[in-house]
Short mmCIF file of C-alpha atoms in Angstrom, two decimals:
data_model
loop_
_atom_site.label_atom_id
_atom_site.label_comp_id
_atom_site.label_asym_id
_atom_site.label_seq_id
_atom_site.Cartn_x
_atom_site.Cartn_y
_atom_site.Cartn_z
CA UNK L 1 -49.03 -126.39 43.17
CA UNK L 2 -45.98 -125.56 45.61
CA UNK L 3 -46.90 -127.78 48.28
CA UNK L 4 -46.51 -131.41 45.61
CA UNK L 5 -43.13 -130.37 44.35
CA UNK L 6 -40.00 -131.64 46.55
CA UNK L 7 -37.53 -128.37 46.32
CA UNK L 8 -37.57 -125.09 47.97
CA UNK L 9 -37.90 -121.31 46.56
CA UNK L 10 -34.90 -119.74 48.05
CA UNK L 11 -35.47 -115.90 49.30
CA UNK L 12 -32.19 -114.25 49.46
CA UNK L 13 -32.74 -111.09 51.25
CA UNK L 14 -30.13 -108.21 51.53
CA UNK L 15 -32.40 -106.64 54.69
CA UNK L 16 -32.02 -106.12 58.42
CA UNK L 17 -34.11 -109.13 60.10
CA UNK L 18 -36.76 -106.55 61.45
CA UNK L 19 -37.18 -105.69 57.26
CA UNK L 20 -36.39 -109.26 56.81
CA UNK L 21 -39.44 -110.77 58.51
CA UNK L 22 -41.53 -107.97 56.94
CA UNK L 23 -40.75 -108.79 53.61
CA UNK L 24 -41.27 -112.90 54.30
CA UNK L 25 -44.34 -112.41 54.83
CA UNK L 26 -45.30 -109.93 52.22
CA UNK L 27 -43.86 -112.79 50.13
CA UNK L 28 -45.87 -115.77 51.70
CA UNK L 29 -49.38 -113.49 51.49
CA UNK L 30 -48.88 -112.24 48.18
CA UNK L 31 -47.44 -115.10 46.02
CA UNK L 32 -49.79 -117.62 47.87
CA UNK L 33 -46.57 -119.82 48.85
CA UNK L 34 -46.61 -121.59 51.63
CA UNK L 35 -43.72 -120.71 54.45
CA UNK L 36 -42.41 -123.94 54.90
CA UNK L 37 -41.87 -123.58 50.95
CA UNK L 38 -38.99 -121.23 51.28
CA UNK L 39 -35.71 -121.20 52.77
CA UNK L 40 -34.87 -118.13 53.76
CA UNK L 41 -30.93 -116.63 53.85
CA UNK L 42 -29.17 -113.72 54.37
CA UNK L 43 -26.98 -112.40 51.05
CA UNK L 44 -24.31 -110.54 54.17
CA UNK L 45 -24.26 -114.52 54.66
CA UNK L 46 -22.20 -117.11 52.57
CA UNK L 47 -24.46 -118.14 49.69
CA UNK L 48 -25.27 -121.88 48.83
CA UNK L 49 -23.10 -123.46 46.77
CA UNK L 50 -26.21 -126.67 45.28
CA UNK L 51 -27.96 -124.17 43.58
CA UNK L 52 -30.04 -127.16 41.97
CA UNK L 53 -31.90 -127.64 45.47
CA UNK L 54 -34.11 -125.05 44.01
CA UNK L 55 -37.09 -124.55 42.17
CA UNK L 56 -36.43 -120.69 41.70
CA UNK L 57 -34.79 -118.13 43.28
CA UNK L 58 -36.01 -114.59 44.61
CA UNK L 59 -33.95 -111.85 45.43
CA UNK L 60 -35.70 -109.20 47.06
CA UNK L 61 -34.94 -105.51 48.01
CA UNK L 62 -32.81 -103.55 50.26
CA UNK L 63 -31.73 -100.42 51.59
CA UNK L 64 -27.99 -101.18 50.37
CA UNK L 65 -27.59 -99.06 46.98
CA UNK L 66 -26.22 -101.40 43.56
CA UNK L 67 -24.60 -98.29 42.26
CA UNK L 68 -22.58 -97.50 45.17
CA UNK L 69 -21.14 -100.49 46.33
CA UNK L 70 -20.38 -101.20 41.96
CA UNK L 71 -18.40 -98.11 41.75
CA UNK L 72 -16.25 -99.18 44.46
CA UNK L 73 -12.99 -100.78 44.21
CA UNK L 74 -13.08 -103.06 46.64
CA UNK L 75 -16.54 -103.58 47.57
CA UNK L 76 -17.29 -105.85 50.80
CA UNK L 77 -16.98 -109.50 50.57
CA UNK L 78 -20.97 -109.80 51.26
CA UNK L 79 -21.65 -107.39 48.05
CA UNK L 80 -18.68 -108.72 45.84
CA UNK L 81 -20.20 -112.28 46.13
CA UNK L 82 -23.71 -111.61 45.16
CA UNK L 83 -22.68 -110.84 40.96
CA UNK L 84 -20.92 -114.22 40.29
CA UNK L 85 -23.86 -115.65 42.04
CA UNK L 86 -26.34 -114.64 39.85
CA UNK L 87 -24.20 -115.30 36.63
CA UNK L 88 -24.31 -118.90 38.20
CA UNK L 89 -27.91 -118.45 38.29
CA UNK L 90 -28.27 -117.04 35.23
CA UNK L 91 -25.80 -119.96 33.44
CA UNK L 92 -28.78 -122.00 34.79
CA UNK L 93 -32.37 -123.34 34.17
CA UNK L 94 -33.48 -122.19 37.53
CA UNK L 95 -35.65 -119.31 37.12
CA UNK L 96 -34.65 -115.62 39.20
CA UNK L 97 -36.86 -113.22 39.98
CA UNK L 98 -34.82 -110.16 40.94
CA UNK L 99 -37.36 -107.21 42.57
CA UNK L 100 -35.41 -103.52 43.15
CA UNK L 101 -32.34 -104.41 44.30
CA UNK L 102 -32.56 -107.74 43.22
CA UNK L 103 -33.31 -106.86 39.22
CA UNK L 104 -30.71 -103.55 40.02
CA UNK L 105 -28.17 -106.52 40.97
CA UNK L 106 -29.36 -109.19 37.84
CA UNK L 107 -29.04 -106.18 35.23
CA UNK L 108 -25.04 -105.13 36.98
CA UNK L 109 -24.33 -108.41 37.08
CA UNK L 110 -25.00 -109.49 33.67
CA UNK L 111 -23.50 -106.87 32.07
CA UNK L 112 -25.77 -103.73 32.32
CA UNK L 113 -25.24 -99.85 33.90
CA UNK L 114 -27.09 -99.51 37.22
CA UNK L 115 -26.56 -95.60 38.10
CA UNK L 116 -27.48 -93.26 41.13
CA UNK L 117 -30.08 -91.27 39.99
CA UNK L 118 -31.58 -88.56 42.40
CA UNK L 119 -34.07 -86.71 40.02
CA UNK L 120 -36.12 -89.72 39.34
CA UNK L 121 -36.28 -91.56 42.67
CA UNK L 122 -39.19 -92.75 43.87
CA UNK L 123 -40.01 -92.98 47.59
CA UNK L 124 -43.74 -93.70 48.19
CA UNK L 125 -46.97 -95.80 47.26
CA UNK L 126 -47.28 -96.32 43.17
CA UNK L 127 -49.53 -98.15 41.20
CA UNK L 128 -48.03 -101.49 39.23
CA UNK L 129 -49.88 -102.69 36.26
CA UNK L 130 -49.38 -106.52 35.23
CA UNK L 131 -48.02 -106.97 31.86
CA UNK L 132 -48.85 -109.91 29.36
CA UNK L 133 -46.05 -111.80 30.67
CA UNK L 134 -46.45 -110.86 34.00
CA UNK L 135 -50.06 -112.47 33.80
CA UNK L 136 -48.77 -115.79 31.83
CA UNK L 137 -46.14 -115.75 34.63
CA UNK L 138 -46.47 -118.96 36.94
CA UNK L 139 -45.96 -117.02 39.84
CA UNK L 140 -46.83 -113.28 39.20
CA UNK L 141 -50.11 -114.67 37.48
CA UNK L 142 -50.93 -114.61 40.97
CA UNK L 143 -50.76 -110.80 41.67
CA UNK L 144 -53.76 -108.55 40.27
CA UNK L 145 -53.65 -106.57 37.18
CA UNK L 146 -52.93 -103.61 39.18
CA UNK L 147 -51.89 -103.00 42.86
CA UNK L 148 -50.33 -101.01 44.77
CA UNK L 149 -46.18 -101.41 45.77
CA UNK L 150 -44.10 -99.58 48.14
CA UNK L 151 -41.29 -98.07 46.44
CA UNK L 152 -38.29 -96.65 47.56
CA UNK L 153 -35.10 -96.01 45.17
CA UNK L 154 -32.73 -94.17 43.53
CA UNK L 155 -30.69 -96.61 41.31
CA UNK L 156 -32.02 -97.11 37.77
CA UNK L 157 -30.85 -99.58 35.27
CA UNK L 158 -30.47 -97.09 32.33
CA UNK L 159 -28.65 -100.32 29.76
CA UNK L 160 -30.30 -103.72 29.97
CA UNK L 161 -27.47 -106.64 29.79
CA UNK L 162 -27.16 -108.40 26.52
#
């Protein structure tokens, strides 16, 4: 299915590249996508600007915190860049799929409250269960009806954007 169409999935990872390279191939394994079907960039790196040389666009997790760097008032230029890009996404047919920081960063960016909260963090191995659309997803079809996830947060979206 990946390999016959012409564009690229672009992985935008907010990770160090030990974390980085860990998380690539997590990706590759577990979506069945092929490597050379992904174009890999930093988010501390300028973002592209042809956001139609994509098929979709993944933004995976990190161990930078939504809530803090929102509440700031001048946030770094890496950080302050990454909300108009996903409105630019989002103002788009190009599908996103944002996971922890990346769905933290979707829901701030589109108008929802991402907070710090220490009493229901979750550091450790849980157990996901596929949803209906999950399973009618084209790409998270592709994950079991259950598995297991690493997990390790403290921000919580607690109002969905509009």
């Amino acid at each position: 299915m990946y390999a016959s169409h012409p564009m690229s999935i672009l992985l935008l990872q907010v990770r160090e590249p030990t974390t980085a390279e860990h998380d690539f191939a997590c990706f590759v394994e577990s979506f069945g996508i092929p490597a050379e079907s992904i174009v890999r960039r930093s988010a501390y790196d300028p973002l592209p600007e042809d956001l139609h040389a994509y098929r979709a666009i993944i933004m995976g997790g990190s161990h930078e915190d939504v809530s803090a760097f929102a509440s700031l008032l001048e946030p770094p230029q890496w950080f302050s860049a990454l909300p108009a890009f996903v409105r630019r996404v989002h103002a788009t047919d190009i599908p996103f799929l944002g996971i922890c920081f990346g769905m933290q960063l979707a829901a701030h960016a589109l108008g929802g409250t991402v907070i710090r909260d220490d009493t229901r963090a979750e550091y450790g191995t849980y157990t996901i269960t596929q949803t209906t659309d999950g399973a009618n997803d084209p790409i998270l079809a592709r994950l079991p009806s259950t598995f297991l996830m690493q997990e390790g947060h403290h921000d919580h979206v607690t109002v969905l954007p509009p």
